[in-house]
Amino acid sequence: MAVISGVGVSSGRAVGPVVRMPDPVAEPAAGSTVPDGADVAAEGARIAAAAEQVRADLERRAAAAHGDGAAVLEATALMAADPALVTAAQKKVDDGTAPARAVWEAAAEVQAMLESLGGYMAERARDVADVRDRIVAVLDGRPAPGVPERDEPFVLVAHDLAPADTATLNPATCLALVTEGGGPTSHTAILARALGLPAVVAAPGILSVDEGTVVLVDGGVGTVEPDPAADVVEAVRAAAARVLMFDGTGRTADGHRVQLLANVGDAKGAAAAAEAGAEGVGLFRTEFCFLDRAEEPTVQEQVEQYRAVLEPFAGKKVVVRTLDAGADKPLPFLTDATEANPALGVRGYRTAVRHPEVLDHQLEAIARAATTSGTEVWVMAPMISTAAEAADFVALANGHGLATAGVMVEVPAVALTADALMANVAFASIGTNDLTQYAMAADRLLGDLAELSDGWQPAVLRLVHLTAEAGLQANRPVGVCGEAAADPALAVVLTGLGVTSLSMTARAIPEVAATLLSVTKAECQRLAELALAAPDAKAARAAVHAELPPLA
């Protein structure tokens, strides 16, 4: 078979036999009804019991998972516990619909509502389908859908993976992930990177590969090669057996320093990143303190939770991002769920216009946590659009005693005016996920646009270069904290573009460090020029990989 091309979302190479995800739970027959003489109330109660069983199972899995996986499982368990789906299904049972069919129809209504909202809420529709399938399986007395269990290592192939499935993968047996659907910011991609599994998404034709076929998955270039040559298999397996170590200092072969930092979202993630030897934190997502709450947490609550994240990095830098609410992270007390296009709406720093007290309280809490943590705390605002907004945020942060204040570069307008921006900030951090979304006019949650939603896009790299150059001229550090930093080859390009730090999932640091050590600063710059000159993301990736022997 010919090599199958998709979008590489988690670097690394792996070889193993294909194992297909089992067929999804079949849709119960339309028009199926409660059997004559059955107790309708009891049939409705079965739905509630099944939902409770699903919730409990997901929570058990969450307790055994880590980091992003645990967070996804907990969110799915919350959806299983939401009475809205159960209540809607029970009403249909009262009208005579069979329980399994009632759950299916009620879930379809919830999915349609979420999809109509777009953005993050539309992405949650997939979670509803996952919960639906699990409830129906319990009602029908069948095993819950999920990843097949195998004693021998394998490559998992699927149309797409539900968050609960991806979160429970065992890296000891699952060598790599390949999906026909999904995109660079799907749950599959995010959790594959967190687990350190090579992964390729948006790979048309992968489902035509027979189960048991040995394939070579290259998550860096985004290819799947069926029946690779024996010498290639041996080389890939030998490379996988090597253990890469990070000595705590990111640098190129000629000693050019590039800080290698971790992205963290809670205390558990911070502890894991510190144990992995990260030089600090380049992105502390503070949303964990606010999500799933009907009202703003108190300042003291925030202080305690922030301190738990900061303390593992005493003596090191931690860059704290203020609340990035809106779009894919709606909050009932802060954002408007009825916005027609939330990705272009009131999100991030923009929420402070209507609710300045929320940002003020958060900055107070960050400053208080910083004073007792022994950490060098930097603070930055997301979704900044103008140099004037940046200046206003920096002044507000400085007023709380936070001396090192900067901004996220996610909006192309800010990158294009980066020279003016740098006059107002102590640093800038580029969020490549949103910068790519806005530069390419491609919803980063839409799998059909996966090829556009790629940090290798030359247009995106030009915006990174503009920002980094402005930082160099103003003597301001410019980092990258988007998913692009976790790609070893792209990390080399970003270094060549002038980026001074890279922040990523902690598991990616050793490979990124080793790749940087294999090239000089001049080679980084030459490879960056190749990427900038390419006509598209695929060509840019191929050109750089061809010149980077350690990844060949």
Coordinates of C-alpha atoms in Angstrom, one line a residue:
M1 CA 0.0 0.0 0.0
A2 CA 1.1 3.6 -0.6
V3 CA 2.2 5.8 2.2
I4 CA -0.8 7.6 3.8
S5 CA -0.4 11.3 4.6
G6 CA -2.1 13.2 7.3
V7 CA -1.3 15.9 9.9
G8 CA 1.4 15.0 12.4
V9 CA 0.4 16.3 15.8
S10 CA 2.8 14.5 18.2
S11 CA 6.3 13.8 17.1
G12 CA 8.2 10.5 17.2
R13 CA 8.2 7.3 15.2
A14 CA 6.8 3.9 16.1
V15 CA 6.3 0.6 14.4
G16 CA 3.6 -1.9 15.2
P17 CA 0.6 -3.9 14.0
V18 CA -2.7 -2.1 13.4
V19 CA -5.5 -2.6 15.9
R20 CA -8.8 -1.0 15.0
M21 CA -11.2 0.6 17.4
P22 CA -14.3 -1.6 17.6
D23 CA -17.4 -0.5 15.7
P24 CA -19.4 2.2 17.6
V25 CA -22.5 1.4 19.6
A26 CA -25.3 0.8 17.0
E27 CA -28.2 3.3 17.0
P28 CA -31.3 1.7 18.6
A29 CA -34.1 1.1 16.2
A30 CA -36.3 4.1 15.6
G31 CA -39.8 3.7 16.9
S32 CA -38.8 1.1 19.5
T33 CA -41.1 1.3 22.5
V34 CA -41.4 0.2 26.1
P35 CA -42.7 -3.4 26.1
D36 CA -46.4 -3.8 26.8
G37 CA -47.1 -4.2 30.5
A38 CA -43.7 -2.9 31.6
D39 CA -43.4 -0.5 34.5
V40 CA -42.7 2.8 32.8
A41 CA -41.3 4.4 35.9
A42 CA -38.9 1.5 36.4
E43 CA -37.7 1.8 32.8
G44 CA -37.0 5.4 33.3
A45 CA -35.1 4.7 36.5
R46 CA -32.9 2.3 34.5
I47 CA -31.6 5.3 32.6
A48 CA -30.6 7.2 35.7
A49 CA -28.9 4.0 37.1
A50 CA -27.0 3.5 33.9
A51 CA -25.9 7.1 33.8
E52 CA -24.7 6.8 37.4
Q53 CA -22.8 3.7 36.5
V54 CA -21.1 5.5 33.6
R55 CA -20.2 8.5 35.8
A56 CA -18.7 6.3 38.5
D57 CA -16.7 4.3 35.9
L58 CA -15.3 7.5 34.3
E59 CA -14.4 8.9 37.7
R60 CA -12.5 5.7 38.6
R61 CA -10.6 6.1 35.3
A62 CA -9.9 9.7 36.1
A63 CA -8.4 8.8 39.5
A64 CA -6.0 6.5 37.7
A65 CA -5.1 8.9 34.9
H66 CA -2.7 11.9 35.0
G67 CA -2.6 15.5 33.9
D68 CA -4.7 16.3 30.8
G69 CA -6.1 12.7 30.7
A70 CA -7.5 13.0 34.2
A71 CA -9.0 16.5 33.4
V72 CA -10.7 15.2 30.2
L73 CA -12.1 12.2 32.1
E74 CA -13.4 14.3 34.9
A75 CA -15.1 16.6 32.4
T76 CA -16.8 13.7 30.7
A77 CA -17.9 12.3 34.0
L78 CA -19.5 15.6 34.8
M79 CA -21.4 15.4 31.6
A80 CA -22.6 11.9 32.5
A81 CA -23.8 13.3 35.9
D82 CA -25.6 16.2 34.2
P83 CA -29.3 15.5 34.9
A84 CA -30.4 17.3 31.7
L85 CA -29.7 14.3 29.4
V86 CA -31.2 11.8 31.8
T87 CA -34.3 13.9 32.5
A88 CA -34.9 14.5 28.8
A89 CA -34.6 10.7 28.1
Q90 CA -36.9 9.8 31.0
K91 CA -39.6 12.1 29.6
K92 CA -39.4 10.2 26.3
V93 CA -39.8 6.9 28.2
D94 CA -42.9 8.4 29.9
D95 CA -44.3 8.8 26.3
G96 CA -43.6 5.2 25.5
T97 CA -40.1 5.3 23.9
A98 CA -37.8 2.4 24.8
P99 CA -34.9 3.5 27.2
A100 CA -32.0 3.0 24.8
R101 CA -33.8 4.8 22.0
A102 CA -34.9 7.6 24.4
V103 CA -31.3 8.2 25.5
W104 CA -30.2 8.3 21.8
E105 CA -32.8 10.8 20.8
A106 CA -32.3 13.0 23.9
A107 CA -28.5 13.0 23.2
A108 CA -29.1 14.1 19.6
E109 CA -31.1 17.1 20.9
V110 CA -28.3 18.1 23.3
Q111 CA -25.7 17.6 20.5
A112 CA -27.7 19.8 18.1
M113 CA -27.9 22.6 20.7
L114 CA -24.1 22.5 21.4
E115 CA -23.2 22.4 17.7
S116 CA -25.4 25.5 17.1
L117 CA -23.2 27.4 19.6
G118 CA -20.0 26.6 17.7
G119 CA -16.4 26.7 18.9
Y120 CA -15.7 24.8 22.1
M121 CA -19.3 24.0 22.8
A122 CA -19.6 22.3 19.4
E123 CA -16.5 20.2 20.3
R124 CA -18.3 19.1 23.5
A125 CA -21.0 17.4 21.2
R126 CA -18.5 14.6 20.7
D127 CA -18.4 14.1 24.5
V128 CA -22.2 13.8 24.6
A129 CA -22.0 11.1 22.0
D130 CA -19.4 9.3 24.1
V131 CA -21.6 9.4 27.2
R132 CA -24.6 8.4 25.1
D133 CA -22.9 5.3 23.8
R134 CA -21.8 4.3 27.3
I135 CA -25.3 4.6 28.7
V136 CA -26.8 2.7 25.8
A137 CA -24.2 -0.1 26.3
V138 CA -25.1 -0.4 30.0
L139 CA -28.8 -0.5 29.2
D140 CA -28.3 -3.2 26.6
G141 CA -26.0 -5.2 28.8
R142 CA -22.9 -4.9 26.5
P143 CA -19.3 -3.9 27.4
A144 CA -18.7 -0.1 27.3
P145 CA -17.0 1.1 24.1
G146 CA -13.3 1.7 24.4
V147 CA -9.8 0.9 23.5
P148 CA -9.2 -2.8 22.8
E149 CA -7.0 -4.7 25.3
R150 CA -4.0 -6.4 23.8
D151 CA -0.9 -8.1 25.4
E152 CA 1.3 -7.1 22.5
P153 CA 2.1 -3.5 21.6
F154 CA 0.0 -2.0 18.7
V155 CA -0.8 1.1 16.7
L156 CA -4.4 2.2 17.4
V157 CA -6.4 3.2 14.3
A158 CA -9.8 4.9 14.4
H159 CA -12.0 7.3 12.7
D160 CA -11.8 9.5 15.8
L161 CA -11.2 8.9 19.5
A162 CA -13.5 10.0 22.3
P163 CA -11.7 11.9 25.0
A164 CA -12.4 9.1 27.6
D165 CA -10.8 6.6 25.2
T166 CA -7.7 8.7 24.5
A167 CA -7.2 9.5 28.2
T168 CA -7.1 5.9 29.2
L169 CA -4.5 4.7 26.7
N170 CA -1.6 2.8 28.1
P171 CA 1.7 3.9 26.5
A172 CA 3.2 0.6 27.4
T173 CA 1.0 -1.2 24.8
C174 CA -0.3 1.5 22.6
L175 CA 2.7 2.7 20.5
A176 CA 1.0 5.4 18.3
L177 CA -2.3 6.8 17.3
V178 CA -3.7 7.4 13.8
T179 CA -7.2 8.8 13.1
E180 CA -9.0 9.5 9.9
G181 CA -10.7 12.6 11.5
G182 CA -9.7 15.1 14.1
G183 CA -7.4 18.1 14.0
P184 CA -4.2 19.5 15.6
T185 CA -6.0 20.7 18.7
S186 CA -8.4 17.8 19.1
H187 CA -8.5 15.8 22.3
T188 CA -6.6 13.0 20.5
A189 CA -3.8 15.4 19.6
I190 CA -3.5 17.1 23.0
L191 CA -3.5 13.8 24.9
A192 CA -1.2 12.0 22.5
R193 CA 1.4 14.8 23.2
A194 CA 0.8 14.5 26.9
L195 CA 1.4 10.8 26.8
G196 CA 4.4 11.1 24.5
L197 CA 2.8 8.9 21.7
P198 CA 3.5 9.6 18.1
A199 CA 0.2 10.6 16.4
V200 CA -1.2 11.5 13.0
V201 CA -4.7 12.8 12.5
A202 CA -6.8 13.7 9.5
A203 CA -5.3 10.7 7.6
P204 CA -7.7 9.8 4.8
G205 CA -7.5 6.1 3.8
I206 CA -6.2 4.8 7.2
L207 CA -9.4 2.8 7.8
S208 CA -8.6 0.8 4.6
V209 CA -5.5 -0.7 6.2
D210 CA -6.3 -4.2 7.4
E211 CA -6.0 -5.1 11.1
G212 CA -2.7 -6.7 11.9
T213 CA -0.8 -4.9 9.1
V214 CA 2.5 -3.6 10.4
V215 CA 2.8 0.2 9.9
L216 CA 5.4 2.8 10.5
V217 CA 3.9 6.0 12.0
D218 CA 5.9 9.2 11.8
G219 CA 4.2 11.8 14.0
G220 CA 6.7 14.5 12.9
V221 CA 6.0 14.5 9.2
G222 CA 2.5 13.1 9.5
T223 CA 2.8 9.8 7.5
V224 CA 1.8 6.2 8.0
E225 CA 3.7 3.6 5.9
P226 CA 2.2 0.1 5.7
D227 CA 4.7 -2.9 5.6
P228 CA 7.9 -0.9 6.1
A229 CA 11.3 -2.5 5.2
A230 CA 12.8 -4.8 7.9
D231 CA 15.9 -2.6 8.3
V232 CA 13.7 0.5 8.9
V233 CA 11.6 -1.4 11.5
E234 CA 14.8 -2.4 13.3
A235 CA 16.1 1.2 13.3
V236 CA 12.9 2.7 14.6
R237 CA 12.6 0.1 17.4
A238 CA 16.2 0.7 18.4
A239 CA 15.7 4.4 18.5
A240 CA 12.5 4.0 20.6
A241 CA 14.5 1.9 23.1
R242 CA 16.8 4.8 23.8
V243 CA 16.0 7.0 26.8
L244 CA 16.6 10.7 26.2
M245 CA 17.6 12.8 29.2
F246 CA 17.4 16.6 29.6
D247 CA 20.3 18.1 31.6
G248 CA 18.3 21.2 32.6
T249 CA 19.8 23.7 30.1
G250 CA 18.3 24.2 26.7
R251 CA 20.8 25.2 24.0
T252 CA 22.0 24.6 20.5
A253 CA 25.3 22.8 19.6
D254 CA 27.2 26.0 19.7
G255 CA 25.8 27.1 23.1
H256 CA 23.0 29.5 22.0
R257 CA 20.5 29.4 24.9
V258 CA 16.9 28.6 24.4
Q259 CA 15.0 28.1 27.6
L260 CA 12.9 24.9 27.6
L261 CA 9.8 25.4 29.8
A262 CA 6.7 23.5 30.6
N263 CA 3.0 24.2 30.0
V264 CA 1.0 23.4 33.2
G265 CA -2.6 23.7 34.3
D266 CA -2.7 22.6 37.9
A267 CA -0.5 21.5 40.9
K268 CA -0.2 17.9 39.7
G269 CA 1.0 19.0 36.3
A270 CA 3.5 21.5 37.9
A271 CA 5.0 18.7 40.1
A272 CA 5.4 16.4 37.1
A273 CA 7.0 19.2 35.1
A274 CA 9.4 20.0 37.9
E275 CA 10.3 16.3 38.2
A276 CA 11.0 16.2 34.4
G277 CA 13.6 19.0 34.9
A278 CA 11.8 21.8 33.1
E279 CA 13.7 25.1 33.4
G280 CA 10.5 26.7 34.6
V281 CA 6.9 27.3 33.4
G282 CA 6.3 29.2 30.2
L283 CA 2.5 28.9 30.5
F284 CA 0.5 28.4 33.7
R285 CA -3.1 28.2 32.7
T286 CA -5.1 29.6 35.6
E287 CA -8.5 28.4 34.2
F288 CA -8.5 25.3 36.4
C289 CA -9.4 27.5 39.3
F290 CA -12.5 28.9 37.6
L291 CA -13.9 26.1 35.4
D292 CA -17.1 24.3 36.5
R293 CA -18.0 27.1 38.8
A294 CA -21.1 29.3 38.8
E295 CA -19.4 32.2 40.5
E296 CA -15.9 33.7 40.7
P297 CA -13.6 32.0 43.3
T298 CA -12.5 34.2 46.2
V299 CA -9.1 35.8 46.2
Q300 CA -8.0 33.5 49.0
E301 CA -9.1 30.4 47.1
Q302 CA -7.0 31.6 44.1
V303 CA -4.0 32.4 46.3
E304 CA -3.9 28.8 47.7
Q305 CA -4.3 27.1 44.3
Y306 CA -1.8 29.3 42.6
R307 CA 0.8 28.8 45.4
A308 CA 0.5 25.1 45.0
V309 CA 1.5 25.4 41.3
L310 CA 4.3 27.9 41.9
E311 CA 6.1 26.2 44.8
P312 CA 7.6 23.3 42.8
F313 CA 9.5 25.9 40.8
A314 CA 11.0 28.0 43.7
G315 CA 14.0 29.9 42.3
K316 CA 12.8 29.5 38.7
K317 CA 10.6 31.5 36.3
V318 CA 6.8 30.8 36.1
V319 CA 4.8 32.7 33.5
V320 CA 1.2 33.0 34.7
R321 CA -1.5 33.7 32.1
T322 CA -4.5 35.5 33.4
L323 CA -7.9 34.0 32.9
D324 CA -8.5 33.1 29.2
A325 CA -12.3 32.8 29.5
G326 CA -14.5 32.7 26.5
A327 CA -14.6 30.8 23.2
D328 CA -13.5 27.3 24.1
K329 CA -13.6 28.1 27.9
P330 CA -17.0 29.7 28.7
L331 CA -17.7 30.8 32.2
P332 CA -21.3 31.5 33.3
F333 CA -20.4 34.5 35.5
L334 CA -18.2 36.1 32.9
T335 CA -18.9 35.2 29.3
D336 CA -21.9 35.3 27.0
A337 CA -22.8 31.8 25.7
T338 CA -25.1 33.3 23.0
E339 CA -22.4 35.1 21.1
A340 CA -22.7 34.2 17.4
N341 CA -18.9 33.7 17.0
P342 CA -17.2 33.3 20.3
A343 CA -13.8 32.8 18.9
L344 CA -14.0 36.4 17.7
G345 CA -16.0 37.7 20.6
V346 CA -15.4 38.7 24.2
R347 CA -12.7 36.4 25.4
G348 CA -9.4 36.6 27.3
Y349 CA -8.4 40.2 28.3
R350 CA -11.6 41.5 26.6
T351 CA -13.7 40.2 29.5
A352 CA -12.1 42.8 31.7
V353 CA -14.0 45.6 30.0
R354 CA -17.3 44.5 31.5
H355 CA -15.9 42.7 34.5
P356 CA -12.7 44.6 35.6
E357 CA -13.1 43.3 39.1
V358 CA -12.4 39.7 38.1
L359 CA -9.0 40.5 36.6
D360 CA -8.2 42.8 39.5
H361 CA -8.9 40.1 42.0
Q362 CA -6.8 37.6 40.0
L363 CA -3.8 39.9 39.8
E364 CA -4.1 40.4 43.6
A365 CA -4.1 36.7 44.1
I366 CA -1.2 36.1 41.8
A367 CA 0.8 38.8 43.6
R368 CA 0.1 37.3 47.0
A369 CA 0.9 33.8 45.9
A370 CA 4.2 35.0 44.4
T371 CA 5.4 36.7 47.5
T372 CA 5.5 33.4 49.5
S373 CA 6.4 30.9 46.8
G374 CA 10.0 31.8 46.2
T375 CA 9.3 31.8 42.4
E376 CA 10.1 34.4 39.8
V377 CA 6.6 35.2 38.7
W378 CA 5.9 36.8 35.3
V379 CA 2.3 37.6 34.3
M380 CA 0.7 37.9 30.9
A381 CA -2.7 38.6 29.4
P382 CA -4.3 36.6 26.6
M383 CA -6.1 37.9 23.6
I384 CA -4.4 41.3 23.4
S385 CA -5.2 43.1 20.1
T386 CA -3.5 46.5 20.3
A387 CA -0.4 48.1 21.8
A388 CA -2.7 50.3 23.9
E389 CA -4.4 47.3 25.5
A390 CA -0.9 45.8 26.3
A391 CA 0.1 49.1 28.0
D392 CA -3.1 49.2 30.0
F393 CA -2.6 45.6 31.2
V394 CA 1.1 46.1 32.1
A395 CA 0.1 49.2 34.2
L396 CA -2.6 47.3 36.0
A397 CA -0.2 44.4 36.8
N398 CA 2.6 46.7 37.9
G399 CA 0.0 48.4 40.2
H400 CA -0.3 45.1 42.0
G401 CA 3.4 44.7 42.4
L402 CA 3.9 42.3 39.5
A403 CA 7.0 43.9 37.9
T404 CA 7.4 41.6 34.9
A405 CA 4.3 41.9 32.8
G406 CA 3.8 40.9 29.2
V407 CA 1.2 39.7 26.8
M408 CA 0.2 36.8 24.6
V409 CA 0.6 37.2 20.8
E410 CA -2.4 35.4 19.4
V411 CA -3.9 38.0 17.2
P412 CA -2.2 38.8 13.9
A413 CA -2.7 42.5 14.4
V414 CA -0.4 42.4 17.4
A415 CA 2.3 40.5 15.5
L416 CA 2.1 43.0 12.6
T417 CA 2.6 45.9 15.0
A418 CA 5.0 44.1 17.3
D419 CA 7.5 47.0 17.2
A420 CA 5.0 49.2 18.9
L421 CA 4.0 46.5 21.3
M422 CA 7.5 45.9 22.6
A423 CA 7.7 49.5 23.9
N424 CA 5.0 48.7 26.5
V425 CA 5.8 45.1 27.7
A426 CA 8.5 43.3 29.5
F427 CA 8.1 40.2 27.3
A428 CA 5.8 38.5 24.8
S429 CA 4.7 34.9 24.5
I430 CA 3.3 33.6 21.2
G431 CA 0.3 31.3 21.4
T432 CA 0.7 29.4 18.1
N433 CA -2.7 27.6 18.3
D434 CA -4.8 30.8 18.2
L435 CA -2.3 32.7 16.0
T436 CA -2.6 30.0 13.4
Q437 CA -6.4 29.9 13.7
Y438 CA -6.7 33.6 13.2
A439 CA -4.0 33.9 10.5
M440 CA -5.5 31.0 8.4
A441 CA -9.2 31.8 9.1
A442 CA -9.5 28.1 10.1
D443 CA -11.4 27.0 13.2
R444 CA -8.8 25.1 15.2
L445 CA -11.4 22.7 16.4
L446 CA -12.6 21.7 12.9
G447 CA -11.0 18.5 11.6
D448 CA -11.8 19.3 8.0
L449 CA -9.4 22.3 8.2
A450 CA -6.6 20.4 9.9
E451 CA -4.2 21.1 7.0
L452 CA -4.7 24.8 7.5
S453 CA -4.6 24.6 11.3
D454 CA -0.9 23.8 11.3
G455 CA 1.8 25.8 13.0
W456 CA 4.2 25.0 10.0
Q457 CA 2.1 27.4 7.8
P458 CA 4.7 29.9 6.4
A459 CA 2.3 32.7 7.0
V460 CA 2.2 31.9 10.7
L461 CA 6.0 31.5 10.8
R462 CA 6.3 35.0 9.2
L463 CA 4.2 36.4 12.1
V464 CA 6.4 34.7 14.6
H465 CA 9.5 36.1 12.9
L466 CA 8.1 39.6 12.9
T467 CA 7.4 39.3 16.7
A468 CA 10.8 37.8 17.5
E469 CA 12.6 40.5 15.5
A470 CA 10.8 43.2 17.3
G471 CA 11.7 41.6 20.6
L472 CA 15.3 41.5 19.6
Q473 CA 15.4 45.1 18.6
A474 CA 13.7 46.2 21.9
N475 CA 15.8 43.7 24.0
R476 CA 12.6 41.9 25.1
P477 CA 12.4 38.1 25.3
V478 CA 9.8 36.4 23.0
G479 CA 8.8 32.9 23.8
V480 CA 6.4 30.3 22.2
C481 CA 3.9 28.5 24.4
G482 CA 1.6 27.0 21.8
E483 CA 1.7 23.3 20.7
A484 CA 4.2 24.2 18.0
A485 CA 7.0 24.3 20.6
A486 CA 6.6 20.5 21.3
D487 CA 7.5 19.6 17.7
P488 CA 11.3 19.1 17.7
A489 CA 11.8 20.1 14.1
L490 CA 9.5 23.1 14.4
A491 CA 11.4 24.0 17.7
V492 CA 14.6 24.3 15.6
V493 CA 12.8 26.6 13.1
L494 CA 11.3 28.8 15.9
T495 CA 14.8 29.1 17.4
G496 CA 16.1 30.2 14.0
L497 CA 13.3 32.8 13.8
G498 CA 14.6 34.4 17.0
V499 CA 12.4 32.9 19.7
T500 CA 14.2 32.9 23.1
S501 CA 12.2 30.2 24.9
L502 CA 9.9 27.3 24.1
S503 CA 7.2 26.0 26.4
M504 CA 5.5 22.6 25.9
T505 CA 4.1 19.5 27.6
A506 CA 6.9 18.2 29.9
R507 CA 7.2 14.9 28.1
A508 CA 8.3 16.6 24.9
I509 CA 11.3 18.5 26.5
P510 CA 14.0 15.7 26.3
E511 CA 13.4 15.2 22.5
V512 CA 13.3 18.9 21.8
A513 CA 16.5 19.4 23.8
A514 CA 18.3 16.6 22.0
T515 CA 17.2 18.0 18.6
L516 CA 18.4 21.5 19.5
L517 CA 21.8 20.1 20.6
S518 CA 22.2 18.6 17.2
V519 CA 22.3 21.9 15.3
T520 CA 24.0 25.3 15.6
K521 CA 22.3 28.6 15.8
A522 CA 23.3 29.3 12.2
E523 CA 21.8 26.0 11.1
C524 CA 18.5 26.9 12.9
Q525 CA 18.4 30.1 11.0
R526 CA 19.1 28.4 7.6
L527 CA 16.3 25.9 8.3
A528 CA 14.0 28.7 9.3
E529 CA 14.6 30.4 6.0
L530 CA 13.7 27.1 4.2
A531 CA 10.4 27.0 6.1
L532 CA 9.6 30.6 5.4
A533 CA 10.2 30.1 1.7
A534 CA 7.9 27.1 1.4
P535 CA 4.5 27.4 -0.3
D536 CA 2.6 25.6 2.4
A537 CA 2.9 23.8 5.7
K538 CA 3.5 20.4 4.2
A539 CA 6.3 21.6 2.0
A540 CA 7.8 23.5 5.0
R541 CA 7.8 20.5 7.2
A542 CA 9.3 18.3 4.5
A543 CA 12.0 20.7 3.6
V544 CA 13.2 21.0 7.2
H545 CA 13.0 17.3 8.0
A546 CA 15.0 16.5 4.9
E547 CA 17.8 18.7 6.3
L548 CA 17.6 17.5 9.9
P549 CA 19.4 14.1 10.1
P550 CA 18.4 13.2 13.7
L551 CA 14.7 13.2 12.6
A552 CA 15.2 11.6 9.2

